[in-house]
C-alpha atoms as one frame of an Amber mdcrd trajectory, in Angstrom:
protein
   3.264 -36.821 -19.414   4.351 -35.287 -16.261   3.920 -31.621 -15.785   5.032
 -29.185 -13.027   3.898 -25.738 -12.172   6.281 -22.844 -13.419   8.670 -21.646
 -10.566   6.756 -18.356 -10.246   3.328 -20.206  -9.602   1.935 -21.381  -6.203
  -1.714 -22.690  -5.564  -3.701 -21.328  -2.931  -7.235 -21.298  -1.552  -9.146
 -19.588   1.345 -12.862 -19.220   2.519 -14.870 -17.865  -0.396 -11.742 -17.966
  -2.694 -11.383 -21.883  -3.323  -9.428 -21.784  -6.573  -6.504 -19.258  -6.992
  -2.920 -19.012  -7.572   0.059 -16.450  -6.999   2.298 -15.376  -9.628   5.480
 -14.405  -7.902   6.063 -10.441  -7.864   2.626  -9.792  -8.996   0.340  -8.391
  -6.357  -2.685 -10.561  -5.307  -3.966 -13.829  -6.024  -5.735 -14.704  -9.330
  -8.862 -16.936  -9.561  -9.227 -19.945 -11.304 -11.979 -22.389 -12.648 -12.403
 -25.396 -10.752 -11.249 -27.410 -13.807  -7.950 -25.292 -14.158  -7.304 -25.691
 -10.623  -7.834 -29.523 -10.326  -5.409 -30.056 -13.349  -2.706 -27.610 -11.877
  -2.899 -29.675  -8.539  -1.622 -32.582 -10.371   1.358 -30.684 -11.856   3.687
 -31.757  -9.262   6.316 -33.089 -11.466   5.338 -36.856 -10.312   1.882 -37.357
 -11.638   1.124 -38.583 -15.032  -1.419 -36.238 -16.789  -3.403 -36.914 -19.915
  -2.839 -34.446 -22.625  -5.806 -32.326 -23.331  -6.626 -28.844 -24.717  -7.165
 -27.407 -21.329  -3.600 -28.591 -20.124  -2.291 -26.988 -23.225  -3.966 -23.826
 -22.463  -2.364 -23.586 -18.914   1.033 -24.236 -20.472   0.384 -21.359 -23.018
  -0.683 -19.021 -19.947   2.643 -19.705 -18.258   1.033 -21.809 -15.399   2.848
 -24.928 -16.039   5.270 -26.792 -18.167   6.711 -30.139 -18.934   8.662 -31.515
 -15.943  12.217 -32.336 -16.108  13.396 -35.692 -14.519  13.401 -35.427 -10.812
  12.095 -31.871 -10.687   9.812 -31.207  -7.649   7.710 -28.283  -6.506   9.150
 -26.017  -3.814   7.289 -25.776  -0.327   6.087 -22.375  -1.402   4.639 -23.663
  -4.587   2.669 -26.519  -3.156  -1.080 -26.200  -2.744  -2.339 -24.896   0.523
  -5.800 -24.146   2.042  -5.632 -21.193   4.367  -8.448 -21.648   6.926  -9.104
 -17.897   7.026 -10.498 -14.913   4.890  -8.162 -13.971   2.073  -5.663 -11.178
   2.564  -2.662 -10.966   0.067  -0.635  -8.486   1.739   0.616  -6.908   5.064
   1.731  -3.347   5.825   4.056  -4.091   8.822   5.598  -1.487  11.078   8.478
  -3.528  12.427   9.626  -0.879  14.717   8.443   2.369  16.137  11.894   3.575
  16.735  13.220   6.316  14.429  16.469   8.497  14.099  14.214  11.341  12.922
  11.427  13.198  15.028   8.859  14.077  12.316   6.361  16.657  13.357   3.492
  15.015  11.728   4.158  11.088  12.455   0.867   9.437  12.252   2.034   6.626
  14.186   2.187   8.689  17.333  -0.542   9.884  19.847   1.667  12.806  21.108
   5.331  14.219  20.540   7.020  11.505  22.698   9.413   9.150  20.797   8.226
   5.567  20.063  10.068   2.768  21.353   8.130  -0.237  20.570   9.347  -2.955
  17.991   9.021  -6.607  17.296  11.562  -8.806  18.916  13.369 -11.125  16.671
  11.485 -14.178  17.971   8.183 -12.324  17.362   9.281 -11.422  13.879  10.004
 -15.010  13.053   6.827 -16.238  14.585   4.698 -13.524  12.678   6.298 -14.215
   9.257   5.449 -17.924   9.901   1.874 -17.039  10.614   1.484 -14.716   7.578
   2.622 -17.478   5.489   0.217 -20.007   7.021  -2.730 -17.380   6.463  -1.495
 -17.085   2.664  -0.199 -13.727   2.861   2.328 -13.120  -0.116   3.288  -9.281
  -0.306   5.070  -7.300   2.355   5.284  -3.682   2.846   7.716  -2.903   5.572
   7.720   0.354   7.493   8.163   1.891  10.771   9.423   4.034  12.548  12.540
   3.753  10.459  12.449   0.060   9.630  16.211  -0.097   8.796  16.697   0.803
  12.358  15.466  -2.517  13.501  18.676  -4.407  14.689  17.606  -7.421  12.636
  16.214  -5.827   9.615  18.188  -7.686   7.067  17.493 -10.933   8.944  13.661
 -10.040   8.519  14.141  -9.528   4.665  15.974 -12.860   4.524  13.248 -14.745
   6.400  10.457 -13.320   4.292  12.489 -14.345   1.299  13.084 -17.852   2.834
   9.522 -18.463   2.958   9.095 -17.464  -0.799   7.137 -14.259   0.020   7.641
 -10.844  -1.612   8.795  -7.525  -0.221   7.185  -5.073  -2.621   7.501  -1.816
  -0.678   9.967  -0.296   1.797   9.094   3.179   3.597  12.201   4.665   4.843
  13.753   7.938   5.510  16.835   6.674   3.735  19.491   7.070   6.352  20.614
   3.571   6.735  20.597   2.587   2.778  24.147   1.353   1.852  25.584  -0.106
  -1.331  26.150  -3.442   0.456  22.534  -3.602   1.349  21.199  -3.016  -2.071
  23.877  -5.639  -3.415  22.422  -8.090  -1.045  18.848  -7.234  -2.074  19.808
  -8.022  -5.653  21.383 -11.211  -4.713  18.256 -12.360  -2.918  15.844 -11.267
  -5.475  14.481  -8.507  -3.381  13.318  -5.565  -5.492  11.058  -3.428  -3.598
   9.843   0.060  -4.461  11.661   2.533  -2.125   9.237   5.003  -0.674  11.424
   7.891   0.561  10.180  10.874   2.176  11.157  14.559   1.023   9.033  17.147
   2.080  10.022  20.125   0.026  13.327  21.785  -1.150  14.534  23.823   1.706
  11.841  22.606   3.981  12.696  18.804   4.660  15.025  19.359   7.457  12.567
  21.356   9.706   9.701  18.957   8.902  11.624  15.838   9.972  13.538  17.643
  12.678  16.731  16.443  11.343  19.612  18.748  10.253  21.128  17.445   7.042
  18.221  15.256   6.083  17.406  16.874   2.833  21.076  16.473   1.351  21.312
  12.843   2.634  17.917  11.761   0.978  18.958  13.209  -2.518  22.303  11.219
  -2.066  20.403   8.028  -1.150  17.869   8.476  -4.216  21.025   8.825  -6.542
  22.312   5.608  -4.994  19.228   3.712  -5.375  18.752   4.825  -8.941  22.386
   3.791  -9.629  21.659   0.216  -8.354  18.364   0.368 -10.493  15.916   0.283
  -7.656  12.607   2.004  -8.170  12.079   5.159  -5.915   8.796   6.738  -5.045
   9.106  10.046  -3.320   6.612  10.891  -0.565   5.945  14.541   0.010   3.874
  16.092   2.675   2.309  19.487   1.685   0.966  22.220   4.099   1.028  26.001
   4.378   4.610  26.210   5.201   6.001  24.338   2.140   3.229  24.538  -0.459
   5.101  26.853  -2.717   8.237  24.229  -2.990   6.199  21.297  -4.036   6.308
  21.885  -7.752  10.128  22.542  -7.795  10.331  19.357  -5.768   8.507  17.405
  -8.182  10.749  18.614 -10.894  13.842  17.821  -8.868  12.404  14.292  -8.259
  12.117  13.781 -12.086  15.636  15.004 -12.702  16.900  12.422 -10.093  15.081
   9.508 -11.777  12.384   9.069  -9.292   9.558   7.032 -10.791   6.711   8.737
  -9.041   5.784  11.352  -6.335   3.016  11.003  -4.036   1.898  14.294  -2.476
  -0.054  14.140   0.728  -2.139  16.635   2.625  -0.391  16.864   6.087  -3.590
  15.660   8.128  -4.873  16.499  11.414  -3.410  13.381  13.049  -2.513  13.800
  16.902   1.031  14.774  16.736   0.603  17.228  13.632  -2.316  18.785  15.528
  -0.124  19.503  18.304   3.061  20.557  16.425   1.715  21.871  13.213  -0.090
  24.895  14.538  -2.201  26.536  11.871  -0.063  24.972   8.997  -2.593  22.365
   8.026  -4.273  23.048   4.637  -8.114  23.011   4.860  -9.707  20.455   2.428
 -10.559  23.375  -0.128  -7.166  24.937   0.219  -5.705  21.500  -0.635  -7.835
  21.153  -3.613  -6.893  24.489  -4.683  -3.292  23.809  -4.399  -3.720  20.628
  -6.454  -5.391  22.689  -9.098  -2.572  24.916  -9.221   0.132  22.247  -8.960
  -1.238  20.144 -11.989  -1.413  23.512 -14.077   2.203  24.085 -13.454   3.101
  20.340 -13.778   1.570  20.063 -17.357   3.957  22.591 -18.665   6.855  21.032
 -20.361   7.480  17.311 -21.270   6.856  15.749 -17.947   7.697  11.967 -17.320
   7.312  11.496 -13.522   3.773  10.024 -12.509   2.090  12.003  -9.649  -0.468
  10.930  -7.221  -2.151  13.682  -5.168  -3.494  11.848  -2.184  -7.274  11.382
  -2.244  -7.376  13.945  -5.134  -5.851  13.099  -8.452  -3.325  10.693 -10.473
  -1.457  11.542 -13.626   0.571   9.317 -15.730   2.354  11.311 -18.355   3.831
   8.290 -20.313   0.235   7.088 -21.284  -1.411  10.603 -21.008  -3.939   9.382
 -18.513  -5.353  10.722 -15.395  -7.753   9.568 -12.736  -9.996  11.202 -10.187
  -8.869   9.479  -6.912 -12.305  10.071  -5.307 -13.912   7.934  -7.943 -13.825
   4.584  -6.426 -16.492   2.862  -8.662 -18.867   3.488 -11.477 -22.668   2.830
 -12.038 -21.687  -0.332 -13.975 -19.336  -1.861 -11.503 -21.162  -0.690  -8.352
 -22.577  -3.177  -5.829 -23.382  -2.903  -2.273 -21.313  -5.693  -1.275 -18.116
  -4.032  -2.227 -15.697  -3.390   0.614 -15.915   0.444   2.113 -11.966   0.485
   1.502 -10.347  -1.744  -0.863  -7.051  -1.055   0.546  -7.696  -2.090   4.038
  -9.719  -5.096   2.616  -6.270  -6.162   0.745  -3.605  -5.249   3.118  -3.316
  -5.908   6.820  -1.849  -3.216   8.985   0.120  -3.983  12.048   1.816  -1.575
  14.288   5.187  -1.840  16.263   3.271  -2.926  19.285   1.691  -5.781  17.440
  -1.807  -4.087  17.188  -3.768  -4.995  14.112  -5.975  -2.114  12.410  -7.534
  -1.181   9.199  -4.671   0.996   8.052  -1.358   2.303   9.846  -2.273   5.880
   8.973  -5.081   5.469  11.738  -2.555   4.333  14.327  -2.010   7.403  16.161
  -5.682   8.374  16.391  -6.337   4.620  17.639  -3.724   5.144  20.439  -5.113
   8.590  21.394  -8.686   7.335  21.675  -7.969   3.911  23.181  -9.235   1.871
  20.269  -8.108  -1.841  20.099  -9.134  -4.242  17.600  -6.809  -7.209  18.468
  -2.926  -7.820  18.758  -0.786 -10.380  17.043   1.371 -10.998  20.198  -1.783
 -12.184  21.959  -4.194 -13.769  19.420  -3.171 -15.923  16.607  -3.200 -14.114
  13.314  -5.553 -16.806  11.705  -8.146 -16.186  14.484  -8.042 -12.262  13.803
  -8.535 -13.249  10.190 -11.568 -15.224  10.757 -13.662 -13.303  13.175 -13.744
 -10.194  15.623 -13.844  -6.501  15.274 -10.948  -6.090  12.907 -12.425  -8.541
  10.317 -15.821  -6.601  10.761 -14.272  -3.169   9.891 -12.128  -4.336   7.012
 -15.120  -6.322   5.444 -17.360  -3.426   6.178 -19.396  -2.897   2.997 -20.513
   0.279   1.043 -24.032  -0.905   1.550 -23.666  -0.969   5.287 -21.841   2.487
   5.069 -24.761   3.971   3.047 -27.536   2.822   5.320 -25.705   4.600   8.213
 -25.558   7.933   6.271 -28.811   9.444   5.216 -27.032  12.277   3.199 -25.193
   9.491   1.215 -28.640   7.903   0.263 -29.825  11.134  -1.522 -26.602  11.836
  -3.086 -26.187  11.540  -6.888 -22.481  10.862  -6.670 -22.783   7.905  -4.340
 -21.928   5.105  -6.758 -18.816   6.599  -7.684 -17.717   8.043  -4.207 -18.868
   5.183  -1.864 -18.465   7.339   1.111 -14.747   8.279   0.414 -11.925   7.388
   2.748 -12.573   5.739   6.209  -9.609   7.432   7.889 -10.987  10.898   6.906
 -14.480   9.841   7.847 -13.124   8.766  11.142 -11.214  11.925  11.661 -13.882
  14.417  10.886 -16.933  12.415  11.753 -15.483  10.601  14.935 -16.780   7.037
  13.641 -15.611   4.472  11.142 -19.221   4.635  10.062 -19.016   8.571   9.065
 -18.926   9.614   5.478 -15.905  11.542   4.159 -16.859  15.125   3.872 -14.047
  16.161   1.837 -15.348  13.947  -1.073 -18.726  15.881  -0.916 -16.581  19.003
  -1.471 -14.782  17.460  -4.392 -17.725  16.137  -6.352 -19.743  19.166  -5.782
 -17.251  21.793  -6.499 -14.024  20.532  -8.014 -14.568  17.691 -10.219 -15.081
  19.566 -13.444 -12.269  22.063 -12.554  -9.803  19.336 -12.740 -11.170  17.852
 -16.034 -10.764  21.338 -17.526  -6.955  21.231 -16.989  -6.509  18.497 -19.621
  -7.156  18.741 -23.469  -8.411  15.968 -25.856  -4.978  14.116 -26.002  -5.454
  13.116 -22.557  -7.626  10.166 -21.349  -9.640   9.905 -18.000  -9.329   6.482
 -16.831 -12.188   6.483 -14.308
């Protein structure tokens, strides 16, 4: 009998990941046994495969099926060995240009407007290289990504290769019904991550008159067209009292989740924010007060307070964000940051770095780890400083920080966020002092907010 991979399945292999597959629209590749993989490699619609319990189990798992006459694999589905380390995703700032002039922009080293962006030829070449390296998922950002003159062509090109756009970070200005209709026709269904920085405050923070009313209308349009929306809200001393009403407004608008982010001491915000930045303890105190108010009433919207706490009201679950592992799962070979290990970050200038939130800091301090316009992506994913940083392990981090070696919370904290460690400690090797405060002074306080009907998923 002839079998073929299901249309949403593609076989891949990388260094240290020799047997894996992508399921379209599911983040990350999944591992397979060598026997499963060998059978699936034969499922091309042409080879005769002897029936077996193993083949039947692969059919039941939705990985392959009986082939129809003349049915063949698409180019995306065909087995490919990618001669580099495994990275499933990219966070790609396609342009630095923006119609807003946000006071906190972490892409900037100062308050000057950003003008860099990928040319169309560079976009085509980069997408091709990402495909060759086995990257599947795209998070498009900027600047304002939709300000790129070939934005829709970029989306079409990604789809042409069979890859997936799972996130779009935007201020919403250029979203139109026609664009969303084309997304639907292309099968593009990203989460739209829209900025909204507090009722009555958004215009000032984004330095754009009318921005608040505009983003509300764009959220309504997105929900009308059945796209998921995640609201991204910066919190600081100037808007702290607006955040709970903003979360309630988001829920009324049909927003799926809200991510609340402490406006950090990035170069531009340090210059423009004055004394508005919340200290770490002020941020934690805000989070306690916010959650206490949020839990009053029948809430539905999910909440992610950056580096602090997550709440899923539908399933009555919560999670301490500083908890990255457990004693049972901990091992010293784990990456110091799972996020940077799984998603390549690329700036509008083509610089590759652990995460785009570090880009302004890197510019200001002249830190460079490689550039995709100057060095082939495969090379950057096989050797060099970038790869060293994103593959940096918690064991290596622990060795560099004597304080962590004596800490009873180490196997849960694992040194915290590399960006915050860099910001406060001046080195990628520095531990994150905000997490010391959390585990020592705040962990129990957050647990006390929840009754026995809630479950902690740490």
